[in-house]
């Protein structure tokens, strides 16, 4: 089971804070550092000092880390034109020496679009499909050849399809709860399917849909990696669990029900239950980015039991 650290910087984080967490991620043996792609806080937090851009952040981290994978859950398709996104991600992949992964989603948080003057189209999933086709198509175009795409929302003519990533193929993540279109998009374009903040039962049902869609598309169901994103709150005892839960504005019992919370043994047991339904990777949502002792505890007493 791969454990990856997943951050939500729109809730309040500087680049220096994210760099500290990314370096701890690397030093403590976790597989990857991922971040969300949002420009507006959610809930009652103040969000200070304000948002940071996902791909600018990852470009910096690409030069200041050496081993960990770097990526997004999920880049919002509404934020960037697909041709520009392909350039950005390929460049960061080069800067990292081939350690980048792209999670790409349709975008959903209308308020952040209003706050920063970003168009919020109604046809988000149809646009996402064209975005996935374009981004992956640009990267796959042979050197010296050009790429054309003429769709409903985007039109590319004689693109040199440059730059190329350092990796032969940047892994693409698709995720979500949609019962029909989401599995089909994952089956066609994704290397990994991610189920965000879902129960074991709901995850098993959605993994099954994706496997069936992959087989219908001529792929093996096991061609994809299956993963979950879950909030994490681990403590050596109940008091420590409660303290960490309170620090992120949550209740310990609710986190135990809806996330990965409790003692290291309890969390290892629940991760094992996700593994039983096919998950091989967990994105641990870390909401208190100043609590590096939390990461150390997860590394030494949870990750060590899963290796």
PDB file of N, CA, C and O in Angstrom, residues 5 7 16-25 27-28 30 33 236 243-244 286 288-300:
ATOM      1  N   UNK A   5       1.001  11.912   0.802  1.00  0.00           N
ATOM      2  CA  UNK A   5       0.537  13.053   1.580  1.00  0.00           C
ATOM      3  C   UNK A   5      -0.195  14.017   0.654  1.00  0.00           C
ATOM      4  O   UNK A   5       0.307  14.384  -0.410  1.00  0.00           O
ATOM      5  N   UNK A   7      -2.357  17.670   0.566  1.00  0.00           N
ATOM      6  CA  UNK A   7      -2.568  18.917   1.289  1.00  0.00           C
ATOM      7  C   UNK A   7      -3.652  19.766   0.629  1.00  0.00           C
ATOM      8  O   UNK A   7      -3.939  19.613  -0.559  1.00  0.00           O
ATOM      9  N   UNK A  16       6.486  28.296   1.777  1.00  0.00           N
ATOM     10  CA  UNK A  16       7.483  27.762   2.707  1.00  0.00           C
ATOM     11  C   UNK A  16       6.900  26.651   3.571  1.00  0.00           C
ATOM     12  O   UNK A  16       7.579  25.659   3.866  1.00  0.00           O
ATOM     13  N   UNK A  17       5.636  26.793   3.980  1.00  0.00           N
ATOM     14  CA  UNK A  17       4.981  25.725   4.742  1.00  0.00           C
ATOM     15  C   UNK A  17       4.855  24.472   3.901  1.00  0.00           C
ATOM     16  O   UNK A  17       5.136  23.353   4.356  1.00  0.00           O
ATOM     17  N   UNK A  18       4.438  24.630   2.664  1.00  0.00           N
ATOM     18  CA  UNK A  18       4.295  23.471   1.780  1.00  0.00           C
ATOM     19  C   UNK A  18       5.644  22.814   1.511  1.00  0.00           C
ATOM     20  O   UNK A  18       5.736  21.583   1.454  1.00  0.00           O
ATOM     21  N   UNK A  19       6.680  23.610   1.367  1.00  0.00           N
ATOM     22  CA  UNK A  19       8.014  23.062   1.175  1.00  0.00           C
ATOM     23  C   UNK A  19       8.448  22.248   2.393  1.00  0.00           C
ATOM     24  O   UNK A  19       9.015  21.153   2.247  1.00  0.00           O
ATOM     25  N   UNK A  20       8.173  22.749   3.582  1.00  0.00           N
ATOM     26  CA  UNK A  20       8.519  22.018   4.805  1.00  0.00           C
ATOM     27  C   UNK A  20       7.800  20.677   4.857  1.00  0.00           C
ATOM     28  O   UNK A  20       8.401  19.643   5.185  1.00  0.00           O
ATOM     29  N   UNK A  21       6.514  20.670   4.500  1.00  0.00           N
ATOM     30  CA  UNK A  21       5.748  19.419   4.516  1.00  0.00           C
ATOM     31  C   UNK A  21       6.256  18.473   3.419  1.00  0.00           C
ATOM     32  O   UNK A  21       6.367  17.261   3.641  1.00  0.00           O
ATOM     33  N   UNK A  22       6.576  19.014   2.250  1.00  0.00           N
ATOM     34  CA  UNK A  22       7.077  18.166   1.165  1.00  0.00           C
ATOM     35  C   UNK A  22       8.406  17.530   1.538  1.00  0.00           C
ATOM     36  O   UNK A  22       8.647  16.342   1.255  1.00  0.00           O
ATOM     37  N   UNK A  23       9.290  18.294   2.172  1.00  0.00           N
ATOM     38  CA  UNK A  23      10.570  17.728   2.581  1.00  0.00           C
ATOM     39  C   UNK A  23      10.385  16.675   3.664  1.00  0.00           C
ATOM     40  O   UNK A  23      11.066  15.640   3.668  1.00  0.00           O
ATOM     41  N   UNK A  24       9.439  16.902   4.589  1.00  0.00           N
ATOM     42  CA  UNK A  24       9.131  15.878   5.594  1.00  0.00           C
ATOM     43  C   UNK A  24       8.555  14.639   4.927  1.00  0.00           C
ATOM     44  O   UNK A  24       8.874  13.502   5.311  1.00  0.00           O
ATOM     45  N   UNK A  25       7.706  14.834   3.923  1.00  0.00           N
ATOM     46  CA  UNK A  25       7.151  13.716   3.156  1.00  0.00           C
ATOM     47  C   UNK A  25       8.272  12.860   2.585  1.00  0.00           C
ATOM     48  O   UNK A  25       8.223  11.621   2.644  1.00  0.00           O
ATOM     49  N   UNK A  27      11.569  12.856   3.549  1.00  0.00           N
ATOM     50  CA  UNK A  27      12.458  12.329   4.590  1.00  0.00           C
ATOM     51  C   UNK A  27      11.836  11.152   5.339  1.00  0.00           C
ATOM     52  O   UNK A  27      12.553  10.242   5.785  1.00  0.00           O
ATOM     53  N   UNK A  28      10.513  11.169   5.474  1.00  0.00           N
ATOM     54  CA  UNK A  28       9.830  10.140   6.257  1.00  0.00           C
ATOM     55  C   UNK A  28       9.411   8.928   5.422  1.00  0.00           C
ATOM     56  O   UNK A  28       8.766   8.017   5.940  1.00  0.00           O
ATOM     57  N   UNK A  30       7.413   8.643   2.666  1.00  0.00           N
ATOM     58  CA  UNK A  30       6.147   8.568   1.950  1.00  0.00           C
ATOM     59  C   UNK A  30       6.400   8.588   0.445  1.00  0.00           C
ATOM     60  O   UNK A  30       7.457   9.025  -0.024  1.00  0.00           O
ATOM     61  N   UNK A  33       3.931  13.708  -2.631  1.00  0.00           N
ATOM     62  CA  UNK A  33       3.293  14.914  -2.101  1.00  0.00           C
ATOM     63  C   UNK A  33       2.335  15.424  -3.171  1.00  0.00           C
ATOM     64  O   UNK A  33       2.749  15.748  -4.293  1.00  0.00           O
ATOM     65  N   UNK A 236      -1.464   8.623  19.502  1.00  0.00           N
ATOM     66  CA  UNK A 236      -0.966   7.510  20.323  1.00  0.00           C
ATOM     67  C   UNK A 236      -2.013   7.050  21.323  1.00  0.00           C
ATOM     68  O   UNK A 236      -1.982   5.906  21.772  1.00  0.00           O
ATOM     69  N   UNK A 243      -7.264  15.802  20.354  1.00  0.00           N
ATOM     70  CA  UNK A 243      -6.566  17.081  20.177  1.00  0.00           C
ATOM     71  C   UNK A 243      -6.346  17.373  18.697  1.00  0.00           C
ATOM     72  O   UNK A 243      -6.564  18.502  18.243  1.00  0.00           O
ATOM     73  N   UNK A 244      -5.928  16.380  17.961  1.00  0.00           N
ATOM     74  CA  UNK A 244      -5.687  16.594  16.527  1.00  0.00           C
ATOM     75  C   UNK A 244      -6.996  16.829  15.776  1.00  0.00           C
ATOM     76  O   UNK A 244      -7.036  17.625  14.827  1.00  0.00           O
ATOM     77  N   UNK A 286      -3.936  15.804   4.907  1.00  0.00           N
ATOM     78  CA  UNK A 286      -3.364  16.433   6.098  1.00  0.00           C
ATOM     79  C   UNK A 286      -3.861  17.867   6.146  1.00  0.00           C
ATOM     80  O   UNK A 286      -3.534  18.680   5.268  1.00  0.00           O
ATOM     81  N   UNK A 288      -3.737  19.935   9.159  1.00  0.00           N
ATOM     82  CA  UNK A 288      -2.905  20.763  10.031  1.00  0.00           C
ATOM     83  C   UNK A 288      -1.460  20.629   9.547  1.00  0.00           C
ATOM     84  O   UNK A 288      -0.749  19.690   9.915  1.00  0.00           O
ATOM     85  N   UNK A 289      -1.031  21.579   8.728  1.00  0.00           N
ATOM     86  CA  UNK A 289       0.276  21.468   8.086  1.00  0.00           C
ATOM     87  C   UNK A 289       1.429  21.843   9.009  1.00  0.00           C
ATOM     88  O   UNK A 289       2.592  21.668   8.640  1.00  0.00           O
ATOM     89  N   UNK A 290       1.118  22.340  10.187  1.00  0.00           N
ATOM     90  CA  UNK A 290       2.169  22.671  11.157  1.00  0.00           C
ATOM     91  C   UNK A 290       2.511  21.500  12.077  1.00  0.00           C
ATOM     92  O   UNK A 290       3.506  21.554  12.799  1.00  0.00           O
ATOM     93  N   UNK A 291       1.707  20.460  12.044  1.00  0.00           N
ATOM     94  CA  UNK A 291       1.879  19.320  12.962  1.00  0.00           C
ATOM     95  C   UNK A 291       2.741  18.245  12.290  1.00  0.00           C
ATOM     96  O   UNK A 291       2.252  17.198  11.859  1.00  0.00           O
ATOM     97  N   UNK A 292       4.046  18.496  12.237  1.00  0.00           N
ATOM     98  CA  UNK A 292       4.943  17.523  11.607  1.00  0.00           C
ATOM     99  C   UNK A 292       5.098  16.264  12.442  1.00  0.00           C
ATOM    100  O   UNK A 292       5.446  15.201  11.903  1.00  0.00           O
ATOM    101  N   UNK A 293       4.830  16.339  13.743  1.00  0.00           N
ATOM    102  CA  UNK A 293       4.856  15.136  14.585  1.00  0.00           C
ATOM    103  C   UNK A 293       3.805  14.124  14.127  1.00  0.00           C
ATOM    104  O   UNK A 293       3.992  12.908  14.277  1.00  0.00           O
ATOM    105  N   UNK A 294       2.714  14.641  13.575  1.00  0.00           N
ATOM    106  CA  UNK A 294       1.664  13.773  13.040  1.00  0.00           C
ATOM    107  C   UNK A 294       2.217  12.930  11.890  1.00  0.00           C
ATOM    108  O   UNK A 294       2.001  11.707  11.824  1.00  0.00           O
ATOM    109  N   UNK A 295       2.948  13.576  10.991  1.00  0.00           N
ATOM    110  CA  UNK A 295       3.541  12.848   9.873  1.00  0.00           C
ATOM    111  C   UNK A 295       4.542  11.808  10.364  1.00  0.00           C
ATOM    112  O   UNK A 295       4.589  10.686   9.844  1.00  0.00           O
ATOM    113  N   UNK A 296       5.331  12.170  11.366  1.00  0.00           N
ATOM    114  CA  UNK A 296       6.323  11.243  11.897  1.00  0.00           C
ATOM    115  C   UNK A 296       5.644  10.031  12.515  1.00  0.00           C
ATOM    116  O   UNK A 296       6.093   8.890  12.320  1.00  0.00           O
ATOM    117  N   UNK A 297       4.549  10.248  13.229  1.00  0.00           N
ATOM    118  CA  UNK A 297       3.811   9.142  13.841  1.00  0.00           C
ATOM    119  C   UNK A 297       3.228   8.221  12.770  1.00  0.00           C
ATOM    120  O   UNK A 297       3.318   6.988  12.880  1.00  0.00           O
ATOM    121  N   UNK A 298       2.654   8.792  11.734  1.00  0.00           N
ATOM    122  CA  UNK A 298       2.089   7.978  10.655  1.00  0.00           C
ATOM    123  C   UNK A 298       3.188   7.167   9.979  1.00  0.00           C
ATOM    124  O   UNK A 298       3.006   5.974   9.663  1.00  0.00           O
ATOM    125  N   UNK A 299       4.333   7.797   9.771  1.00  0.00           N
ATOM    126  CA  UNK A 299       5.451   7.103   9.133  1.00  0.00           C
ATOM    127  C   UNK A 299       5.945   5.940   9.981  1.00  0.00           C
ATOM    128  O   UNK A 299       6.126   4.816   9.490  1.00  0.00           O
ATOM    129  N   UNK A 300       6.155   6.188  11.261  1.00  0.00           N
ATOM    130  CA  UNK A 300       6.801   5.191  12.117  1.00  0.00           C
ATOM    131  C   UNK A 300       5.862   4.090  12.580  1.00  0.00           C
ATOM    132  O   UNK A 300       6.299   2.951  12.791  1.00  0.00           O
TER     133      UNK A 300
END
